[in-house]
Short mmCIF file of C-alpha atoms and ligand atoms in Angstrom, two decimals:
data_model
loop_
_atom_site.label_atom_id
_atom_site.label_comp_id
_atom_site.label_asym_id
_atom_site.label_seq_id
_atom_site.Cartn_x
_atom_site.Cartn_y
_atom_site.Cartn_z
CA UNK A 1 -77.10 -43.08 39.08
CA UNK A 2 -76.70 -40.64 41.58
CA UNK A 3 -73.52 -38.51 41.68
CA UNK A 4 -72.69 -39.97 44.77
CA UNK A 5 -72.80 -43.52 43.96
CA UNK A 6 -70.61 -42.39 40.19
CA UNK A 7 -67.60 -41.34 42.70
CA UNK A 8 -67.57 -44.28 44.68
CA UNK A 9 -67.32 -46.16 41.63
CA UNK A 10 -64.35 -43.95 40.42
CA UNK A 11 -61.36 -45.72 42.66
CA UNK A 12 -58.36 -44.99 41.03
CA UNK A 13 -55.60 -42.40 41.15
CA UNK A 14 -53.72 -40.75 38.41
CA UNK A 15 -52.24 -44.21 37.04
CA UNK A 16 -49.03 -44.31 34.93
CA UNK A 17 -48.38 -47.98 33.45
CA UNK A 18 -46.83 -49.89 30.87
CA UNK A 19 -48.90 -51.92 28.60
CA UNK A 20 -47.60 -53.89 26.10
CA UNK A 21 -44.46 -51.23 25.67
CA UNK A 22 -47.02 -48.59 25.39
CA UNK A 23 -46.90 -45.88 28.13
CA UNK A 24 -50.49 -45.36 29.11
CA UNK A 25 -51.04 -42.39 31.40
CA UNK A 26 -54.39 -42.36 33.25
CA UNK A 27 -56.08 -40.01 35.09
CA UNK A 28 -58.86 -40.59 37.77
CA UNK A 29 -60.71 -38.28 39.95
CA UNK A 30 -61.98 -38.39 43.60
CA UNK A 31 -59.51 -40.34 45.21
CA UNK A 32 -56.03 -39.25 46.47
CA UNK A 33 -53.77 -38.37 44.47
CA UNK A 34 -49.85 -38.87 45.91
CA UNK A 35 -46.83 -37.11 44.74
CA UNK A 36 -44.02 -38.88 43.91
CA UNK A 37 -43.05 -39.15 47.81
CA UNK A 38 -46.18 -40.81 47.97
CA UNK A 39 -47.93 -37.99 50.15
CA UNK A 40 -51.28 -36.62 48.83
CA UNK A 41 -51.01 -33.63 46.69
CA UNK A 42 -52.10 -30.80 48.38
CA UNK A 43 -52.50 -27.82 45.71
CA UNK A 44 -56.26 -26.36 45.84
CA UNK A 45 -57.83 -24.14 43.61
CA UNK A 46 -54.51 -24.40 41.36
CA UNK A 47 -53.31 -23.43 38.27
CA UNK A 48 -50.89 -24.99 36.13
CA UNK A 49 -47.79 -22.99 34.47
CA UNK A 50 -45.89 -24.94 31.18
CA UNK A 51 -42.74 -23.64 31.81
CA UNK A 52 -38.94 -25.25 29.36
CA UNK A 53 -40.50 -28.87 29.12
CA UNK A 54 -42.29 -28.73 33.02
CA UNK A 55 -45.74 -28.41 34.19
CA UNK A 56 -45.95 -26.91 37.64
CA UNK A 57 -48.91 -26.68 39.62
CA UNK A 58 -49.71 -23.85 42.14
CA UNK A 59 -52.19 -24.29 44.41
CA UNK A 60 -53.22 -23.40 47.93
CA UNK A 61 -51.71 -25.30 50.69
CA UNK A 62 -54.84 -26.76 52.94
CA UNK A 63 -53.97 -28.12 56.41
CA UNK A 64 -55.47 -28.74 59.59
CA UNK A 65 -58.32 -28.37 61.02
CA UNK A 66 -61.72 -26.97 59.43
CA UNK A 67 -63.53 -24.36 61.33
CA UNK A 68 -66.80 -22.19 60.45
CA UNK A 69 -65.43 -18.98 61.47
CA UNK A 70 -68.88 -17.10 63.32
CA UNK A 71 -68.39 -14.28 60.95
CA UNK A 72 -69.34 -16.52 58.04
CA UNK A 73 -71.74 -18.91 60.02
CA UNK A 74 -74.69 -17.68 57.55
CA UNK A 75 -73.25 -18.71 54.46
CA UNK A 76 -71.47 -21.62 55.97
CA UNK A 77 -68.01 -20.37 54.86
CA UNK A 78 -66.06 -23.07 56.45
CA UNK A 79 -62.12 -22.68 56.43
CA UNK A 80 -58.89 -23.41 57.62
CA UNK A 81 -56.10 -21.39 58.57
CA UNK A 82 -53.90 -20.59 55.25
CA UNK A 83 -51.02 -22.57 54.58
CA UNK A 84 -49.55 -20.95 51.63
CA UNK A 85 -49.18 -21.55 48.16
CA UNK A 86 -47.77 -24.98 47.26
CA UNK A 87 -45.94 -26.14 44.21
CA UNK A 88 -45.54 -29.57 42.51
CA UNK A 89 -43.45 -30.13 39.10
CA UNK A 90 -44.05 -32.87 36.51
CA UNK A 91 -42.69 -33.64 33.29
CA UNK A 92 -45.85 -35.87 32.27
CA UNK A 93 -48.94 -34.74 34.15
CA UNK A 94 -48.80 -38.08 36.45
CA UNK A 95 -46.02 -38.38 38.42
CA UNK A 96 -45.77 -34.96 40.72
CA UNK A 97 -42.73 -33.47 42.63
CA UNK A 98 -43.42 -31.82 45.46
CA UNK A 99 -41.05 -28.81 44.95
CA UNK A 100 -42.41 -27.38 48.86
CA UNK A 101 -44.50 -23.95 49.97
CA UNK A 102 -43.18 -21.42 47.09
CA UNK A 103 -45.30 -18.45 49.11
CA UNK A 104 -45.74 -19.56 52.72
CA UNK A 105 -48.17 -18.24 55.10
CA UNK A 106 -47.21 -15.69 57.91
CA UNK A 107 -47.97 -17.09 61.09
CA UNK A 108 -45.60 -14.52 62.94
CA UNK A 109 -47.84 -11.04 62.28
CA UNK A 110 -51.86 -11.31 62.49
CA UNK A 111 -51.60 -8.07 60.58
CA UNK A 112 -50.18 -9.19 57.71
CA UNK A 113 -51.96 -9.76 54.02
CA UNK A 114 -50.69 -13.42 54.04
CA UNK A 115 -51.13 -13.97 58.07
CA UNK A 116 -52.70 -17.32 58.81
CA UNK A 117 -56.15 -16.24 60.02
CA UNK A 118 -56.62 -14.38 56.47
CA UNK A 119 -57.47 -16.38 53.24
CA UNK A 120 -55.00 -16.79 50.64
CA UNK A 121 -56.86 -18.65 47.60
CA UNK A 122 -57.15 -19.23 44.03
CA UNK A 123 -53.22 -18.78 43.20
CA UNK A 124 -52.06 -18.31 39.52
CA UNK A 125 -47.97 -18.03 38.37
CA UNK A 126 -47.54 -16.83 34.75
CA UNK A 127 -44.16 -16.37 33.55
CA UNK A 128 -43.20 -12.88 32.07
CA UNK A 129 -40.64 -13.61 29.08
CA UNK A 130 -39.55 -9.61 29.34
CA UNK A 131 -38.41 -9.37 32.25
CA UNK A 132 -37.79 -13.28 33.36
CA UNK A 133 -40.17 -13.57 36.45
CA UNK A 134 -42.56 -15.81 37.66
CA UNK A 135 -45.52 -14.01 38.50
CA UNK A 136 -48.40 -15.04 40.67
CA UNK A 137 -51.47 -13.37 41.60
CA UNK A 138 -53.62 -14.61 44.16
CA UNK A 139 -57.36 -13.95 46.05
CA UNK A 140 -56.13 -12.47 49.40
CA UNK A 141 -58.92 -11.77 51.92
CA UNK A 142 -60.10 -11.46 55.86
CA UNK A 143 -61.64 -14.16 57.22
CA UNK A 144 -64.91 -13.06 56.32
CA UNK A 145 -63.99 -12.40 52.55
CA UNK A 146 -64.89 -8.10 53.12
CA UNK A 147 -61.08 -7.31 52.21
CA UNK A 148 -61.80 -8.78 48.70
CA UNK A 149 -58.15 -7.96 47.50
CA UNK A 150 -55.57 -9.18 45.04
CA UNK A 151 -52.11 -10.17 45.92
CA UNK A 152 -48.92 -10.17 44.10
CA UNK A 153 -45.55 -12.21 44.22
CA UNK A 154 -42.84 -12.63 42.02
CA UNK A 155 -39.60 -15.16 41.78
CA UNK A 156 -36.88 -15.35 39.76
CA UNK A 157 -37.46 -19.22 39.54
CA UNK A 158 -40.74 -21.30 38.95
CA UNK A 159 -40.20 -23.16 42.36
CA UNK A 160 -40.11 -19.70 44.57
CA UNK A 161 -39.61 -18.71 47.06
CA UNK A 162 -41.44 -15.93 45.88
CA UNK A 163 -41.40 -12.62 47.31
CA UNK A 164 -44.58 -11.17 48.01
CA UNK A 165 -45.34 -7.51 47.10
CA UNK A 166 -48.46 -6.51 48.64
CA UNK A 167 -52.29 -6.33 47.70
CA UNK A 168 -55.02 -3.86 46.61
CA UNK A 169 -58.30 -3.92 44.91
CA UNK A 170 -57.73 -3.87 40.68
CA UNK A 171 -58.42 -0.10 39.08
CA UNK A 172 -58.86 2.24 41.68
CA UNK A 173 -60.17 5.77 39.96
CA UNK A 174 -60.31 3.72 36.22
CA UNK A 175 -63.51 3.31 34.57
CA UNK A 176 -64.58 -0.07 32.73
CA UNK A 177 -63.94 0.29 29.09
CA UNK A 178 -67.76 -0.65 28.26
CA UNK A 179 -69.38 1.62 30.87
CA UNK A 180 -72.63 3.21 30.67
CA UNK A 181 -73.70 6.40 31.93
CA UNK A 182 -76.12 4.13 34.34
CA UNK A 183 -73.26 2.22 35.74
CA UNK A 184 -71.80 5.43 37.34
CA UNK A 185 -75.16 6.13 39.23
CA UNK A 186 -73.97 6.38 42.69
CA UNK A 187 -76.87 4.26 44.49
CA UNK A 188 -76.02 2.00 47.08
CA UNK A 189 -76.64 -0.77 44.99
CA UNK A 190 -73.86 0.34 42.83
CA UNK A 191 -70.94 -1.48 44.51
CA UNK A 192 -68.62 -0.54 40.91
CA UNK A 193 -69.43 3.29 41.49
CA UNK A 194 -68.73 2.98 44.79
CA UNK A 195 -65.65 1.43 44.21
CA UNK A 196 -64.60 3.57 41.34
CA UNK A 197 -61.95 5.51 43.59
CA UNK A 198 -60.45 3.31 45.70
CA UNK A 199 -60.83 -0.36 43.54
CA UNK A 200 -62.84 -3.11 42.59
CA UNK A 201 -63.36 -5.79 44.56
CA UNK A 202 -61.49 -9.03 43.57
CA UNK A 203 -61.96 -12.86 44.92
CA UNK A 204 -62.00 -15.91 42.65
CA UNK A 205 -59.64 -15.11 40.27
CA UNK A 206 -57.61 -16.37 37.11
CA UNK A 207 -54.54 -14.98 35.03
CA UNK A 208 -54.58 -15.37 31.22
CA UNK A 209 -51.20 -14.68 28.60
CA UNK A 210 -52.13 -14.09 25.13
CA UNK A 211 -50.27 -15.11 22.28
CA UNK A 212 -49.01 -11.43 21.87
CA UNK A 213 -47.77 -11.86 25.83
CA UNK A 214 -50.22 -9.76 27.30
CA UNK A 215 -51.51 -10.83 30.57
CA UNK A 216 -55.13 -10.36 31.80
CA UNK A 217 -56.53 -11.04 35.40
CA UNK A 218 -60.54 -12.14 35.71
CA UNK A 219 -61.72 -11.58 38.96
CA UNK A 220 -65.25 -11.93 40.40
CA UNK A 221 -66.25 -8.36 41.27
CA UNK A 222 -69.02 -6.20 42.76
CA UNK A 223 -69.23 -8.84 45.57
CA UNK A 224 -68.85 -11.92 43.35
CA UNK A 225 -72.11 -10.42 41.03
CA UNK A 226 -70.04 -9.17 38.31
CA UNK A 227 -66.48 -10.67 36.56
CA UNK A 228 -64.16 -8.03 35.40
CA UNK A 229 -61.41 -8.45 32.96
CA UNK A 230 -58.68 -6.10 33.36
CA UNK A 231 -55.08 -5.75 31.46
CA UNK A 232 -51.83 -6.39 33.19
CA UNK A 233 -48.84 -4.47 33.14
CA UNK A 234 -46.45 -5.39 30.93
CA UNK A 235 -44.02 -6.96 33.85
CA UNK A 236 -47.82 -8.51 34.63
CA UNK A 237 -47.34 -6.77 38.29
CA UNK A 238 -50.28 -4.33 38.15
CA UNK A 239 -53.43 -3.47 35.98
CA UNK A 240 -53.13 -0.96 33.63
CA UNK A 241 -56.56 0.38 34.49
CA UNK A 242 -58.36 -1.12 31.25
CA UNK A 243 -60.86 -3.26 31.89
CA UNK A 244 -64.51 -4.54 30.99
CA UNK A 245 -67.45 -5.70 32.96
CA UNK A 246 -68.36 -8.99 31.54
CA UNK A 247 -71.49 -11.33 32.49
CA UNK A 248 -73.37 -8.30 34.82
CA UNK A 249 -75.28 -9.96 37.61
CA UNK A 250 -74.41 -13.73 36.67
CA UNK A 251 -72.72 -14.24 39.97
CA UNK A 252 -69.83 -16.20 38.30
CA UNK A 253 -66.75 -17.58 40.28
CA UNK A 254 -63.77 -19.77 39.62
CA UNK A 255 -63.18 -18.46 36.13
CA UNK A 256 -60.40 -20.63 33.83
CA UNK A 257 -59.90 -18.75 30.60
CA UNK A 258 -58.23 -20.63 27.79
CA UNK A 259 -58.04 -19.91 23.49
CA UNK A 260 -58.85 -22.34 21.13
CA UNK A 261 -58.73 -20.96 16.99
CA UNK A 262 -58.38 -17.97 17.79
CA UNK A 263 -61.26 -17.56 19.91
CA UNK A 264 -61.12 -16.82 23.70
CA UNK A 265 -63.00 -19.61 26.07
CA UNK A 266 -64.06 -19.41 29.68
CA UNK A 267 -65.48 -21.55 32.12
CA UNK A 268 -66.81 -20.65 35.17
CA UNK A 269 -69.20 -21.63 38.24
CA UNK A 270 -72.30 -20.10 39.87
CA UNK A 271 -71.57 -18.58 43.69
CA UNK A 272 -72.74 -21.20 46.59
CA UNK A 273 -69.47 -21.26 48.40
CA UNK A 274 -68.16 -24.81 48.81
CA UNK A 275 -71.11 -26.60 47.28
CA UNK A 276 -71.16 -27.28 43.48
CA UNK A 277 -73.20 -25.79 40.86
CA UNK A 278 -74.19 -26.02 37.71
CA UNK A 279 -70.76 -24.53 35.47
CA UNK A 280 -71.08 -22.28 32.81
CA UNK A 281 -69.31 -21.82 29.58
CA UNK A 282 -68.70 -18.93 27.36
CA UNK A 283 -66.89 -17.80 24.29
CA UNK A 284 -65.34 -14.53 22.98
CA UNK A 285 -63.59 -13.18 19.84
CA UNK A 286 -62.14 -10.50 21.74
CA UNK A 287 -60.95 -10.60 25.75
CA UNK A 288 -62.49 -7.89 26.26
CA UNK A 289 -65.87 -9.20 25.41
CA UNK A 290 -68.50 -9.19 24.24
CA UNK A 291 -68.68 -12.46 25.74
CA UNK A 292 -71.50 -15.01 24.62
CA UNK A 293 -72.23 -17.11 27.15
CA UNK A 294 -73.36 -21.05 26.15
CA UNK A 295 -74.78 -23.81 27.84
CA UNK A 296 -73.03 -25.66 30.91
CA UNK A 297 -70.52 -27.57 29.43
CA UNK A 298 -70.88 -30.62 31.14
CA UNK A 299 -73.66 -33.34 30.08
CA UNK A 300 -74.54 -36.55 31.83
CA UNK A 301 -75.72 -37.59 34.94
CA UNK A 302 -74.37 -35.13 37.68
CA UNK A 303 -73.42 -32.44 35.72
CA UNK A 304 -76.24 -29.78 37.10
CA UNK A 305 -73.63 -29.98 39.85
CA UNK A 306 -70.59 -30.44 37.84
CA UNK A 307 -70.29 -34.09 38.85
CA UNK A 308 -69.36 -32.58 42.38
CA UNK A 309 -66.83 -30.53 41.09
CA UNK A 310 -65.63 -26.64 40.98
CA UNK A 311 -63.85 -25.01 37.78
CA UNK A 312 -60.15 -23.88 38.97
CA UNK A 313 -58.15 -23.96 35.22
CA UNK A 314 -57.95 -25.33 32.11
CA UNK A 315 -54.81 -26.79 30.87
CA UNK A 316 -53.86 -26.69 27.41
CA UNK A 317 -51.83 -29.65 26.96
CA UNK A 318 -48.50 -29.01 25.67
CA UNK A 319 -47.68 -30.39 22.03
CA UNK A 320 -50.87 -31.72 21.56
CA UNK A 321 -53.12 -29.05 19.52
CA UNK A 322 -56.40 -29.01 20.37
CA UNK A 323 -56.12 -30.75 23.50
CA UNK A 324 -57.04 -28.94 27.04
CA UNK A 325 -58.19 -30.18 30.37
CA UNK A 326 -60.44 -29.01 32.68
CA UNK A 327 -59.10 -29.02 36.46
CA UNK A 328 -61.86 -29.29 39.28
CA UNK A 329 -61.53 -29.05 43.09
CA UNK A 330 -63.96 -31.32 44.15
CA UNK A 331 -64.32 -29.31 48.18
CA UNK A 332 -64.82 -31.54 51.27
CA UNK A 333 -66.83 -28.39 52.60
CA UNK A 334 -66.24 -29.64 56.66
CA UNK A 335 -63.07 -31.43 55.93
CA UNK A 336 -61.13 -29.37 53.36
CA UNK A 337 -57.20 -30.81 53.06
CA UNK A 338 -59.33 -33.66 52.00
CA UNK A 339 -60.79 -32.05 48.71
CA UNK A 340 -59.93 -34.29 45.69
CA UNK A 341 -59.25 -33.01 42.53
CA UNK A 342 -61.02 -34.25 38.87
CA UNK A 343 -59.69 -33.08 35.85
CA UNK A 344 -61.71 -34.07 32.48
CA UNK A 345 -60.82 -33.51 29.24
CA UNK A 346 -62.75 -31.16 27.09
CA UNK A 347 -64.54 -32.03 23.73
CA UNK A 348 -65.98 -29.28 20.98
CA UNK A 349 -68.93 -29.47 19.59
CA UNK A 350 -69.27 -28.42 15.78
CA UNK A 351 -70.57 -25.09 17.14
CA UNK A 352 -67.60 -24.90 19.20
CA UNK A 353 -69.52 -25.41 22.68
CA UNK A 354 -67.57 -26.87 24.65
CA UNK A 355 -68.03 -30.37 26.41
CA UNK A 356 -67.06 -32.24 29.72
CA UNK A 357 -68.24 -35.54 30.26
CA UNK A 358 -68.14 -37.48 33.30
CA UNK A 359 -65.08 -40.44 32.69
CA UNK A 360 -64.48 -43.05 35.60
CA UNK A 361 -60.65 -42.94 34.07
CA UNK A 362 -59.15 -41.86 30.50
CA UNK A 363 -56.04 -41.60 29.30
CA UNK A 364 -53.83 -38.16 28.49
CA UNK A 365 -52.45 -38.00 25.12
CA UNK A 366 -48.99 -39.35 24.25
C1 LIG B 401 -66.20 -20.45 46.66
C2 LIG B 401 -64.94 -20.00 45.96
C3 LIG B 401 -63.76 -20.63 46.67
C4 LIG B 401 -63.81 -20.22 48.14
C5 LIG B 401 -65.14 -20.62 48.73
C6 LIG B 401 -65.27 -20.18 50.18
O1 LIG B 401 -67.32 -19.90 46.09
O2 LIG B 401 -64.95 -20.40 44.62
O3 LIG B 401 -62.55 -20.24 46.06
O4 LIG B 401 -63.64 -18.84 48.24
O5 LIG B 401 -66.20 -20.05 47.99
O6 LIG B 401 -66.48 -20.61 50.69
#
């Protein structure tokens, strides 16, 4: 069966219903997905923070019309103009608040990081139990994706607004932590050299809190060829200027970083814009690396293009060990606030590699 044909076979929405007194809470992907006002959940490349009993998903707001900008006609980097990040609440996975734009777009100052023309993307909000602040980082760029920057925000509540506080490109004049002398030779190749003084280049990006509270930002570096991993502040506002080069010229993008016995996960996609890949999978005993990548982790028919899908987060279910779901943005490339979302859930093999399989609907875990 083609991939194709597999989603138009997959009509159903995230379903809750009673059967027989049990509560049976299904989730489908592909279709549209309402909120509980019954308008379709608009939170892209998203993230999902557990936060005193509520799950609250942060994603980017996508309205409008979808244009291919001329500056990005040759890699068909269709867009529209930012919206913001959105927010939606739930207590059960299923049925979604919308709690409104938590970081809106500014469509007063075309100079601004967060003006409409630029691209806000790939939003994350962690909370920070010292000093009681949400925290969300985000992929802020120009329309052509050359400003390759990350932004900050921070809000004393989960549901904003948040107050934005400015962008930069991660560990300007700090070296990675697993260097080599040949790294640092200056050719023009060399985008970390170059960029050892005045930062790295940051796009897709994800936020990670370890059990010990310590935050860590991936972002796809050295123009999307090379991930970094780099330490947060311990208010998670800044980097601390330790980080590691991890998966050198794989050309990985929308990493989602999770831990499972003590080991450190990550899944990830291969760079063709809007159009899906085949994802990759990988596996670490320290953050830091050395990371070991492993096979793609979905199987079946349609997963050398991740059944259509794009890696934006993987949710560790709360109260249920051993339980974590994959979230995918599955793009409408010329139509994008009509991108669907599929979230799987995520098997282990004995070996520990883990395993997505295609499921026209399953049910979350009581
Ligand atoms: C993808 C990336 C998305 C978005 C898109 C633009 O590769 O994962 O977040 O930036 O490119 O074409």
């Amino acid at each position: 069966m083609k991939p194709t044909s597999l989603f138009s076979l997959a009509f159903f929405s995230l379903l809750a219903s009673s059967v027989f007194g049990t509560d049976v809470r299904s989730v489908e992907s592909g279709t549209v997905w309402k909120d509980t006002d019954g308008n379709a959940i608009n939170a892209h490349g998203g993230g999902i923070l557990y936060h005193e009993g509520v799950y609250y998903w942060y994603g980017e707001l996508k309205i409008g019309q979808t244009y291919l900008p001329l500056v990005n006609k040759k890699w068909g980097g269709t867009r529209v103009l930012a919206g913001g990040v959105s927010c939606y609440s739930s207590t059960d996975l299923v049925n979604w608040k919308n709690e409104g734009v938590v970081l809106p777009a500014n469509p007063e100052d075309p100079d601004h990081d967060l003006a409409c023309e630029n691209v806000i993307e790939r939003p994350k909000v962690i909370y920070n139990a010292r000093t009681g602040k949400f925290v969300m980082w985000l992929h802020q760029d120009s329309p052509n994706y050359q400003a390759a920057r990350s932004g900050v925000a921070v809000s004393d509540t989960p549901t904003g607004r948040f107050k934005y506080l400015g962008s930069f490109r991660p560990n300007a004049g700090a070296k990675p932590i697993n260097v080599t002398s040949e790294d640092l030779v200056p050719t023009p190749a060399n985008l970390l050299a170059r960029d050892l003084a005045g930062g790295q280049m940051s796009r897709d990006m994800t936020l990670f809190v370890d059990d010990d509270g310590t935050a860590y930002q991936f972002y796809s570096s050295e123009n999307n060829q090379t991930m970094h991993v780099s330490q947060l502040s311990d208010d998670y506002l800044r980097p601390v200027g330790k980080y590691a080069r991890i998966f050198v010229g794989r050309a990985m993008e929308a990493p989602a970083v999770f831990k499972r016995g003590g080991k450190y996960y990550l899944i990830a996609s291969g760079c063709t814009g809007w159009d899906p890949n085949a994802a990759r999978s990988a596996v670490a005993d320290s953050i830091f690396g050395p990371w070991q990548e492993l096979e793609n982790p979905c199987v079946g028919e349609g997963a050398d293009i991740t059944f259509g899908g794009q890696s934006t987060y993987v949710l560790p279910v709360a109260g249920k060990p051993d339980s974590f779901i994959a979230m995918f943005d599955l793009w409408e490339k010329w139509n994008l606030p009509d991108s669907r979302y599929m979230w799987l859930p995520i098997e282990f093999s004995a070996s520990g590699q883990p395993i997505i399989r295609w499921k026209e609907r399953w049910n979350l875990p009581n």
